[in-house]
Coordinates of C-alpha atoms and ligand atoms in Angstrom, one line a residue:
M1 CA -31.6 23.1 6.4
T2 CA -28.9 22.5 4.0
R3 CA -25.5 24.2 5.1
S4 CA -23.5 26.3 2.9
F5 CA -19.9 25.8 2.6
E6 CA -18.1 29.2 1.3
K7 CA -15.0 29.8 3.2
V8 CA -12.9 26.7 4.2
G9 CA -9.5 26.3 5.9
V10 CA -6.9 24.0 5.1
V11 CA -4.4 23.1 7.9
G12 CA -1.1 22.0 6.5
L13 CA 0.0 22.7 3.0
G14 CA 2.2 19.7 2.0
T15 CA 1.6 17.8 -0.9
M16 CA -2.0 17.0 0.0
G17 CA -2.9 20.1 1.6
A18 CA -1.6 22.3 -1.0
G19 CA -3.4 20.2 -3.6
I20 CA -6.6 20.2 -1.5
A21 CA -6.4 24.1 -1.3
E22 CA -6.2 24.4 -4.8
V23 CA -9.1 21.9 -5.5
F24 CA -11.3 24.3 -3.3
A25 CA -10.2 27.6 -4.8
R26 CA -10.6 26.2 -8.2
A27 CA -14.3 25.5 -7.2
G28 CA -14.6 29.4 -6.3
L29 CA -14.4 28.8 -2.6
T30 CA -12.6 31.1 -0.4
V31 CA -9.5 29.3 1.3
V32 CA -7.7 30.2 4.3
G33 CA -4.4 27.9 4.3
V34 CA -2.5 27.3 7.6
E35 CA 0.9 26.3 8.4
A36 CA 3.0 25.8 11.7
D37 CA 5.7 28.6 10.9
H38 CA 6.7 31.0 8.2
E39 CA 9.3 28.5 6.8
A40 CA 6.6 25.7 6.2
L41 CA 4.3 28.3 5.0
G42 CA 6.7 29.2 2.3
R43 CA 7.0 25.7 1.5
G44 CA 3.2 25.5 1.0
R45 CA 3.2 28.6 -1.1
S46 CA 5.7 27.0 -3.6
N47 CA 3.7 23.8 -3.5
L48 CA 0.6 25.7 -4.8
E49 CA 2.4 27.7 -7.2
S50 CA 4.3 24.7 -8.7
S51 CA 0.9 22.6 -9.0
T52 CA -0.9 25.5 -10.7
G53 CA 2.2 26.4 -12.8
R54 CA 2.1 22.9 -14.1
A55 CA -1.4 23.4 -15.4
L56 CA -0.2 26.7 -16.6
A57 CA 2.7 25.3 -18.6
K58 CA 0.4 22.8 -20.1
G59 CA -1.9 25.6 -21.3
R60 CA -4.8 24.3 -19.2
L61 CA -4.9 27.3 -17.1
S62 CA -4.2 31.2 -18.2
E63 CA -2.2 33.2 -16.2
A64 CA -5.2 35.4 -15.1
E65 CA -7.0 32.2 -13.9
Q66 CA -4.0 31.0 -12.1
A67 CA -3.7 34.5 -10.4
E68 CA -7.5 34.6 -9.5
I69 CA -7.1 30.9 -7.9
L70 CA -4.1 31.8 -6.0
G71 CA -6.0 35.1 -5.0
R72 CA -8.5 33.1 -3.4
I73 CA -6.2 31.6 -0.9
T74 CA -4.7 33.5 2.0
L75 CA -1.9 31.9 3.9
T76 CA -1.4 32.3 7.6
T77 CA 0.3 30.8 10.6
S78 CA -2.4 31.5 12.9
L79 CA -5.2 29.0 13.6
E80 CA -7.5 32.0 15.0
D81 CA -7.6 32.8 11.4
L82 CA -10.3 29.9 11.0
A83 CA -12.9 31.4 13.5
D84 CA -15.4 32.0 10.7
A85 CA -14.6 29.2 8.2
D86 CA -17.8 27.1 7.5
L87 CA -15.4 23.8 7.0
V88 CA -11.9 23.3 8.0
I89 CA -10.1 20.3 6.9
E90 CA -6.6 19.2 7.9
A91 CA -3.7 17.5 6.1
I92 CA -1.3 17.3 8.8
P93 CA 1.1 14.3 9.2
E94 CA -0.4 11.1 10.1
I95 CA 0.2 11.0 13.8
M96 CA -2.7 10.7 16.2
D97 CA -1.3 12.8 18.8
F98 CA -0.8 15.6 16.4
K99 CA -4.5 15.4 15.2
R100 CA -5.8 15.2 18.5
T101 CA -4.0 18.4 19.6
L102 CA -5.2 20.1 16.4
F103 CA -8.8 19.4 16.7
T104 CA -9.0 20.3 20.2
E105 CA -7.7 23.7 19.1
L106 CA -9.9 23.9 16.0
D107 CA -12.8 23.1 18.2
R108 CA -12.3 25.9 20.7
I109 CA -11.6 28.5 17.6
C110 CA -14.1 27.5 14.9
K111 CA -17.7 28.9 15.2
P112 CA -20.1 26.0 16.8
S113 CA -21.9 25.2 13.3
A114 CA -18.2 24.8 11.5
V115 CA -17.7 21.2 10.2
L116 CA -14.2 19.8 11.0
A117 CA -12.9 17.2 8.5
T118 CA -9.9 15.1 8.3
N119 CA -8.0 14.1 5.4
T120 CA -6.6 11.2 7.3
S121 CA -5.4 8.3 5.2
S122 CA -6.4 5.6 7.9
L123 CA -6.5 6.9 11.5
S124 CA -9.7 6.7 13.2
V125 CA -12.3 9.5 12.5
T126 CA -14.1 8.6 15.4
E127 CA -11.2 8.9 17.7
I128 CA -10.3 12.3 16.3
A129 CA -13.9 13.3 16.6
A130 CA -14.0 12.4 20.2
T131 CA -11.5 15.1 21.0
T132 CA -13.9 17.8 20.2
G133 CA -17.2 19.0 21.8
R134 CA -18.7 18.4 18.4
P135 CA -18.3 14.8 17.2
G136 CA -21.2 15.1 15.1
R137 CA -19.9 17.4 13.0
V138 CA -16.4 15.7 12.6
V139 CA -16.1 13.6 9.3
G140 CA -13.1 12.3 7.2
M141 CA -12.8 13.9 3.8
H142 CA -10.1 11.8 2.1
F143 CA -8.5 13.1 -1.1
F144 CA -5.9 11.1 -3.3
N145 CA -2.4 12.2 -4.6
P146 CA -2.6 14.3 -6.8
A147 CA -5.5 15.6 -5.3
P148 CA -6.2 18.1 -8.3
V149 CA -6.4 15.1 -10.7
M150 CA -7.6 12.0 -8.9
R151 CA -11.5 12.2 -9.0
L152 CA -12.4 10.4 -6.0
V153 CA -13.3 11.8 -2.4
E154 CA -14.1 9.1 0.7
V155 CA -16.5 10.7 2.8
V156 CA -16.0 8.9 6.1
H157 CA -19.0 9.2 8.9
T158 CA -18.8 7.8 12.3
V159 CA -21.5 6.1 14.3
V160 CA -22.1 9.8 16.1
T161 CA -22.1 11.9 12.7
E162 CA -25.2 14.1 12.4
D163 CA -28.0 12.7 10.3
G164 CA -27.6 14.4 6.9
L165 CA -23.8 15.8 7.1
A166 CA -22.2 13.0 5.2
E167 CA -24.5 13.6 2.4
E168 CA -23.8 17.5 2.4
V169 CA -20.1 16.8 2.6
A170 CA -20.7 14.6 -0.7
A171 CA -22.5 17.2 -2.4
L172 CA -19.5 19.6 -1.4
A173 CA -17.4 16.9 -3.1
R174 CA -19.5 16.8 -6.3
R175 CA -19.4 20.7 -6.3
L176 CA -15.5 20.3 -6.3
G177 CA -15.8 18.0 -9.3
K178 CA -14.9 15.3 -7.5
T179 CA -17.0 11.9 -7.1
P180 CA -17.6 11.0 -3.5
V181 CA -17.8 7.5 -2.1
S182 CA -19.3 7.4 1.4
V183 CA -17.9 4.7 3.9
G184 CA -17.9 4.1 7.7
D185 CA -14.9 4.7 9.8
R186 CA -12.5 1.4 9.4
A187 CA -8.8 1.7 9.1
G188 CA -7.6 2.4 5.6
F189 CA -11.2 2.7 4.4
V190 CA -11.8 1.2 0.9
V191 CA -8.9 2.3 -1.1
N192 CA -5.8 2.4 1.4
R193 CA -7.3 -0.8 2.9
L194 CA -6.7 -2.4 -0.7
L195 CA -4.0 -0.3 -2.1
L196 CA -1.6 0.0 0.5
T197 CA -1.7 -3.9 1.3
Y198 CA -0.7 -4.5 -2.5
L199 CA 1.8 -2.0 -2.2
N200 CA 3.5 -3.4 0.9
H201 CA 3.0 -6.7 -0.6
A202 CA 5.1 -5.6 -3.4
A203 CA 7.8 -4.3 -0.9
V204 CA 8.1 -7.8 0.6
M205 CA 8.4 -9.2 -2.9
L206 CA 11.2 -6.9 -3.6
E207 CA 12.9 -7.8 -0.2
N208 CA 12.4 -11.5 -1.1
G209 CA 14.2 -11.0 -4.3
L210 CA 11.6 -12.3 -6.5
A211 CA 12.2 -9.6 -9.1
T212 CA 13.7 -6.1 -9.1
R213 CA 12.0 -2.8 -8.5
E214 CA 12.0 -1.7 -11.9
G215 CA 10.9 -5.4 -12.9
I216 CA 7.9 -5.2 -10.5
D217 CA 7.0 -1.6 -11.6
T218 CA 7.3 -2.5 -15.3
A219 CA 5.2 -5.6 -14.7
M220 CA 2.4 -4.1 -13.2
K221 CA 2.1 -1.3 -15.5
L222 CA 2.1 -3.5 -18.5
G223 CA 0.5 -6.4 -17.2
V224 CA -2.4 -4.8 -15.5
G225 CA -2.4 -1.3 -17.1
V226 CA -2.2 0.5 -13.6
P227 CA -0.8 4.2 -14.1
M228 CA 2.3 3.6 -11.8
G229 CA 4.3 0.6 -10.6
P230 CA 3.9 0.0 -7.0
F231 CA 7.4 1.6 -6.0
A232 CA 6.9 4.7 -8.1
L233 CA 3.6 5.0 -6.4
L234 CA 5.0 4.5 -3.0
D235 CA 7.3 7.3 -3.8
L236 CA 4.5 9.6 -5.0
I237 CA 2.7 9.0 -1.8
G238 CA 5.5 9.1 0.5
L239 CA 7.2 6.4 2.3
D240 CA 6.4 8.0 5.6
T241 CA 2.8 8.1 5.0
S242 CA 2.8 4.6 3.5
Y243 CA 4.7 3.5 6.5
E244 CA 2.2 5.0 9.0
V245 CA -0.8 3.8 7.2
M246 CA 0.5 0.0 7.2
C247 CA 1.0 0.7 11.1
V248 CA -2.5 1.6 11.4
L249 CA -3.8 -0.9 9.5
F250 CA -1.6 -3.8 11.3
Q251 CA -2.8 -2.3 14.8
E252 CA -6.4 -3.0 13.6
T253 CA -5.9 -6.2 11.9
R254 CA -2.9 -7.9 13.4
D255 CA -2.7 -9.4 9.8
R256 CA 0.9 -10.3 9.0
R257 CA 0.4 -8.7 5.3
H258 CA -0.4 -5.4 7.1
A259 CA 3.2 -5.4 9.0
P260 CA 5.0 -2.4 7.0
A261 CA 7.6 -4.1 5.0
P262 CA 11.2 -3.7 6.9
I263 CA 12.5 -1.8 3.6
L264 CA 9.9 0.9 4.1
R265 CA 11.2 1.5 7.8
E266 CA 14.8 1.4 6.6
L267 CA 14.2 4.1 3.8
V268 CA 11.9 6.4 5.9
T269 CA 14.8 6.3 8.9
A270 CA 17.2 7.3 6.4
G271 CA 15.3 10.3 5.4
L272 CA 14.4 8.7 1.8
L273 CA 10.8 9.5 1.7
G274 CA 9.9 9.4 -1.9
R275 CA 9.4 12.4 -4.1
K276 CA 8.8 15.1 -1.7
S277 CA 12.2 14.4 -0.3
G278 CA 13.8 14.1 -3.8
A279 CA 14.6 10.2 -3.5
G280 CA 12.8 7.1 -2.2
F281 CA 12.7 3.7 -3.9
Y282 CA 13.9 5.7 -6.9
D283 CA 16.2 8.8 -7.1
G284 CA 14.5 12.1 -8.2
E285 CA 11.5 11.7 -10.6
A286 CA 13.0 9.4 -13.3
P287 CA 10.4 7.0 -14.3
P288 CA 11.7 3.5 -14.2
T289 CA 13.2 1.9 -17.4
P290 CA 12.3 -1.3 -18.4
P291 CA 15.2 -4.0 -17.7
A292 CA 17.7 -4.5 -20.5
A293 CA 17.7 -7.6 -22.4
G294 CA 20.5 -9.6 -23.8
K295 CA 20.9 -10.2 -27.4
P296 CA 19.8 -13.6 -27.8
T297 CA 23.1 -15.9 -28.9
V298 CA 21.2 -19.0 -29.4
T299 CA 20.2 -20.5 -32.6
S300 CA 17.9 -23.5 -31.6
V301 CA 15.0 -23.2 -29.3
A302 CA 12.5 -25.9 -28.1
V303 CA 9.0 -24.4 -27.2
L304 CA 6.6 -26.0 -25.1
G305 CA 3.2 -25.0 -23.2
E306 CA 0.2 -23.2 -24.4
G307 CA 0.6 -21.3 -27.4
A308 CA 3.8 -23.1 -28.2
E309 CA 3.2 -23.3 -32.1
E310 CA 2.5 -19.5 -32.4
F311 CA 5.5 -18.6 -30.4
A312 CA 7.9 -21.0 -32.3
A313 CA 6.5 -19.5 -35.5
R314 CA 7.3 -16.1 -34.3
L315 CA 10.7 -17.2 -33.6
G316 CA 11.1 -19.1 -37.0
D317 CA 10.2 -16.1 -38.7
A318 CA 13.0 -14.1 -37.1
G319 CA 15.5 -16.9 -38.2
F320 CA 15.6 -19.0 -35.3
K321 CA 15.4 -22.8 -35.4
A322 CA 12.4 -23.4 -33.4
T323 CA 10.7 -26.5 -32.4
T324 CA 7.5 -27.3 -30.5
T325 CA 7.4 -30.2 -28.0
Q326 CA 5.6 -31.5 -25.4
A327 CA 5.9 -31.4 -21.5
G328 CA 4.9 -35.1 -21.0
A329 CA 6.4 -38.3 -22.5
D330 CA 9.1 -36.7 -24.9
A331 CA 10.4 -34.4 -22.3
T332 CA 13.8 -35.8 -22.6
G333 CA 13.3 -36.2 -26.2
D334 CA 15.5 -35.2 -29.3
A335 CA 14.2 -31.4 -29.3
M336 CA 14.8 -30.9 -26.0
E337 CA 18.2 -32.6 -25.8
D338 CA 19.5 -30.9 -28.9
A339 CA 18.0 -27.0 -28.3
D340 CA 20.3 -24.3 -27.2
V341 CA 17.5 -23.3 -24.7
V342 CA 13.9 -24.7 -23.9
V343 CA 11.2 -22.1 -23.3
A344 CA 8.3 -23.3 -21.3
L345 CA 5.1 -21.4 -21.6
S346 CA 3.5 -21.4 -18.4
H347 CA 1.8 -19.8 -15.7
T348 CA 2.9 -22.1 -12.9
P349 CA 6.6 -22.9 -11.8
V350 CA 8.6 -24.9 -14.0
I351 CA 11.1 -26.4 -11.9
E352 CA 9.5 -29.9 -11.9
L353 CA 10.0 -30.0 -15.6
A354 CA 13.5 -28.8 -15.5
A355 CA 14.3 -31.4 -13.0
R356 CA 13.4 -33.9 -15.5
L357 CA 15.4 -32.7 -18.5
P358 CA 18.9 -33.9 -19.3
H359 CA 20.2 -30.3 -19.3
P360 CA 17.8 -28.4 -16.8
G361 CA 20.1 -25.2 -17.0
R362 CA 18.8 -24.6 -20.4
L363 CA 14.8 -24.3 -19.4
V364 CA 13.2 -21.2 -18.6
G365 CA 9.7 -20.4 -17.8
L366 CA 7.9 -17.7 -19.9
H367 CA 4.5 -16.6 -18.9
L368 CA 3.0 -14.1 -21.5
V369 CA 0.6 -11.5 -19.7
G370 CA -1.7 -9.4 -21.9
D371 CA -0.1 -8.6 -24.9
K372 CA 3.0 -6.5 -23.8
L373 CA 4.5 -8.1 -21.0
A374 CA 6.5 -11.5 -20.6
E375 CA 7.6 -12.6 -17.1
V376 CA 10.8 -14.7 -17.7
A377 CA 11.0 -17.3 -14.7
S378 CA 14.5 -18.7 -13.9
T379 CA 14.7 -21.7 -11.7
V380 CA 17.4 -22.6 -9.4
L381 CA 18.9 -24.8 -12.1
T382 CA 18.6 -22.2 -14.9
S383 CA 21.9 -20.9 -16.3
P384 CA 22.4 -17.0 -16.5
E385 CA 23.2 -17.5 -20.2
A386 CA 19.8 -19.3 -20.8
T387 CA 17.8 -16.5 -18.9
C388 CA 19.3 -14.0 -20.9
A389 CA 18.6 -15.6 -24.1
V390 CA 15.1 -16.0 -23.3
E391 CA 14.5 -12.2 -22.4
G392 CA 16.1 -11.6 -25.8
L393 CA 13.5 -14.0 -27.5
A394 CA 10.6 -12.4 -25.7
K395 CA 11.9 -9.0 -26.9
I396 CA 11.8 -10.5 -30.6
V397 CA 8.1 -11.6 -30.1
G398 CA 7.5 -7.9 -29.2
R399 CA 7.3 -8.2 -25.6
V400 CA 9.0 -6.2 -22.4
P401 CA 10.8 -9.0 -20.5
V402 CA 10.7 -9.2 -16.6
H403 CA 12.9 -11.4 -14.9
C404 CA 11.6 -13.3 -11.8
K405 CA 12.0 -16.4 -9.5
D406 CA 10.1 -19.5 -10.4
R407 CA 7.3 -18.9 -7.6
A408 CA 3.7 -19.5 -7.8
E409 CA 1.9 -16.7 -9.9
F410 CA 5.5 -15.0 -10.5
V411 CA 4.8 -11.2 -10.3
V412 CA 1.5 -9.9 -11.5
D413 CA -0.9 -12.5 -10.6
A414 CA 0.9 -12.9 -7.3
L415 CA 0.1 -9.1 -6.5
L416 CA -3.2 -9.0 -8.4
Y417 CA -5.1 -11.9 -7.1
P418 CA -4.6 -11.4 -3.2
Y419 CA -5.8 -7.6 -3.9
L420 CA -8.8 -9.1 -5.7
N421 CA -9.3 -11.4 -3.0
D422 CA -9.2 -8.7 -0.4
A423 CA -11.8 -6.6 -2.3
V424 CA -14.0 -9.9 -2.3
R425 CA -13.7 -10.1 1.6
M426 CA -14.3 -6.4 1.8
Y427 CA -17.8 -6.6 -0.1
D428 CA -18.7 -9.7 1.9
S429 CA -17.8 -8.1 5.2
G430 CA -20.8 -5.6 4.5
Y431 CA -18.4 -2.6 4.5
A432 CA -18.7 -1.4 0.9
G433 CA -20.8 -2.2 -2.4
M434 CA -19.1 -3.6 -5.3
D435 CA -19.9 -0.5 -7.3
D436 CA -18.5 1.9 -4.8
I437 CA -15.2 -0.3 -4.3
D438 CA -14.8 -0.3 -8.4
A439 CA -15.4 3.3 -8.6
A440 CA -12.9 4.0 -5.7
M441 CA -10.1 1.9 -7.2
R442 CA -10.8 3.6 -10.7
L443 CA -11.1 7.1 -9.5
G444 CA -8.7 7.1 -6.7
C445 CA -5.9 5.2 -8.1
G446 CA -6.5 5.6 -11.9
Y447 CA -6.9 2.0 -12.4
P448 CA -8.4 0.8 -15.8
A449 CA -11.0 -1.3 -13.9
G450 CA -12.1 -1.9 -10.4
P451 CA -11.4 -5.3 -8.7
F452 CA -14.7 -6.7 -9.4
E453 CA -14.8 -5.6 -13.1
T454 CA -11.3 -7.2 -13.1
I455 CA -12.4 -10.5 -11.7
D456 CA -15.2 -10.7 -14.1
A457 CA -13.0 -10.1 -17.0
L458 CA -10.1 -12.6 -16.0
G459 CA -13.0 -15.3 -14.9
L460 CA -13.9 -16.0 -11.3
E461 CA -12.2 -19.7 -11.6
T462 CA -8.9 -18.4 -13.0
V463 CA -8.7 -15.9 -9.9
R464 CA -9.8 -18.7 -7.5
D465 CA -7.3 -21.1 -8.7
G466 CA -4.5 -18.5 -8.9
L467 CA -5.2 -18.0 -5.2
R468 CA -5.2 -21.6 -4.4
A469 CA -1.7 -21.8 -5.9
L470 CA -0.8 -18.9 -3.8
Y471 CA -2.0 -20.5 -0.9
A472 CA 0.0 -23.7 -1.6
E473 CA 3.1 -22.0 -1.9
Y474 CA 3.2 -19.2 0.6
R475 CA 0.7 -20.8 3.3
D476 CA -0.6 -17.5 3.9
P477 CA -4.2 -17.8 5.2
A478 CA -4.8 -14.2 3.5
F479 CA -4.3 -15.9 -0.1
A480 CA -6.9 -18.7 0.5
P481 CA -9.9 -17.8 -1.6
A482 CA -12.6 -15.9 -0.1
P483 CA -15.1 -18.2 0.6
L484 CA -17.8 -16.2 -1.5
L485 CA -15.6 -16.6 -4.6
D486 CA -15.3 -20.4 -3.9
Q487 CA -18.9 -20.6 -3.5
L488 CA -19.6 -18.7 -6.8
V489 CA -17.1 -20.9 -8.7
T490 CA -18.6 -24.1 -7.3
A491 CA -22.2 -22.8 -8.2
G492 CA -21.0 -22.0 -11.6
V493 CA -21.8 -18.2 -11.3
R494 CA -19.7 -16.5 -14.2
S495 CA -20.1 -12.6 -13.0
I496 CA -19.4 -11.5 -9.4
R497 CA -21.1 -8.2 -10.3
G498 CA -24.3 -10.0 -11.1
L499 CA -24.5 -10.3 -7.2
S500 CA -24.6 -6.6 -6.5
Ligands
CAA601 N1 -0.7 18.4 -9.6 C1 -1.5 18.7 -10.5 N2 -1.7 18.3 -11.5 C2 -1.1 17.0 -12.0 C3 0.0 16.4 -10.9 C4 0.2 17.3 -9.8 N3 1.0 16.7 -8.9 N4 0.5 15.5 -11.7 C5 -0.1 15.2 -12.8 N5 -0.9 16.2 -12.9 C6 -1.8 16.5 -14.3 C7 -1.3 16.9 -15.2 O1 -1.1 18.1 -15.6 C8 -1.8 16.1 -16.7 O2 -3.0 16.9 -16.9 P1 -3.7 17.0 -18.4 O3 -3.6 15.6 -18.8 O4 -4.8 17.7 -18.2 O5 -2.6 17.9 -19.1 C9 -2.5 15.1 -16.0 O6 -2.4 15.1 -14.5 C10 -1.6 13.8 -16.2 O7 -0.2 14.1 -15.8 P2 1.1 13.6 -16.7 O8 0.6 13.6 -18.1 O9 2.2 14.6 -16.3 O10 1.6 12.3 -16.1 P3 0.6 11.1 -16.2 O11 -0.3 10.7 -17.3 O12 1.9 9.8 -16.0 O13 -0.4 10.8 -14.8 C11 -0.9 10.6 -12.8 C12 0.5 11.2 -13.5 C13 -1.9 11.5 -12.8 C14 0.1 10.8 -11.3 C15 -0.8 9.2 -12.9 O14 0.3 8.5 -12.8 C16 -1.7 8.5 -12.0 O15 -3.0 8.4 -11.9 N6 -1.1 8.0 -10.8 C17 -1.8 7.1 -9.8 C18 -1.9 7.9 -8.6 C19 -2.6 7.2 -7.5 O16 -2.7 6.2 -7.4 N7 -2.8 8.3 -6.7 C20 -3.6 7.6 -5.4 C21 -2.5 7.3 -4.1 S1 -3.2 6.9 -2.6 C22 -3.6 8.1 -1.9 O17 -3.3 9.3 -2.4 C23 -4.1 8.0 -0.7 C24 -3.5 7.9 0.5 O18 -4.0 8.3 1.6 C25 -2.0 7.4 0.8

């Protein structure tokens, strides 16, 4: 018999809990929101009011509708009020001991038929379920921040979940207007396993001084089309949550890339938790501004590499004396000798070329990504004046410059390719199908395309070669191309999605 979910409890009314309560109430369900004490309940109430108030301010909700939604939500500090709920979902902090204690209590209080769900981002649902006398009726129901906006819900089943329950919970998610993706119980599930690994990688990159916080955020937004750069997103998720998720991932995998970047620990310890505490990587909610580029003071520019002619022509139109040259035999030729700066259009490091020039300080690498971004790579020999001039030139050709060190794959591809590789490994492990992984990343994170769609768009060989370059540079085994990707390239297969 199909269960009916009409009354739900939400325990914990922080950012996620309040968002989840709103989602249930919007779908017409009766909601009981529980917080630990009156102070926390007050914060929960204001979370609910500000989220629905936002929709009201945008004219997407009338005052009457807002009142109706909020009227469906009762707030309490007593778990006992959940006795007759059909489903209870918790969204308390990501600490296993807290969850175990809560589920033991919920199991005692809630009616035997009630389903207990956790919104955990990464903790073991199986372990949480084992603290109850009804492990078959404990599932994960993982929403994404902001819960009212993001369409994905990961429905997590364990080896002991009752037959048919995951489908019923998925049907409930559909009733809420969400798209469910059903997955097994593995740290990070689909999205956080891929997303947080990438965000942590960005934090490591920042610590290594590859580029600035604003630069990395700008590069990913403009170069990949993600709605938020990694640091703005870490601030949205919460640095404490992100840190906890990384710890759980590391515990399970012992993969060095899952060890939380030290800067996360430092910020969390300092109480800088992101938006919820008013500051994290960024202060307040101010969106990152693209880095300023200096006005080019140069007059003559030598350009080489793929697309040099077009680039030089654009500079010529803008009044510069721009000549094209080749990286090979005439690397020390007149054009390079005389130019104020040398722009090497390249997607690989340019130090080897710089080292062969008479004036290596004048050479700057420029990687044009998509049609909006230019990664400006300066080598250890590049002069600050040359870097500044090339940032200005990039602006003149209509691109936003992001300065970075001269390292394999610079910023965008260095972050993108390992994420794509992780997705291939996830698929190859049998954990989730390509369509589900693609949908999860699109609907959970607002990505313009899922990883497999992205691999097909970029070309399998391009991604494989980029990973090889990253592996050669950093010697991290996780950057070595997934065997499946390598084999597909060798076999001449052009679409990875053709396999699914
Ligand atoms: N609550 C309710 N609604 C919100 C909201 C919030 N906090 N933030 C934005 N919205 C709504 C707005 O009202 C607006 O709605 P309309 O278009 O209908 O008017 C819409 O969302 C877009 O908002 P904005 O125009 O203000 O801003 P935006 O276009 O920059 O979008 C965003 C904001 C939706 C957050 C977008 O930047 C985005 O999709 N970012 C990626 C978020 C993401 O990756 N989330 C997953 C994080 S991982 C996670 O949560 C799992 C975990 O376990 C850690």
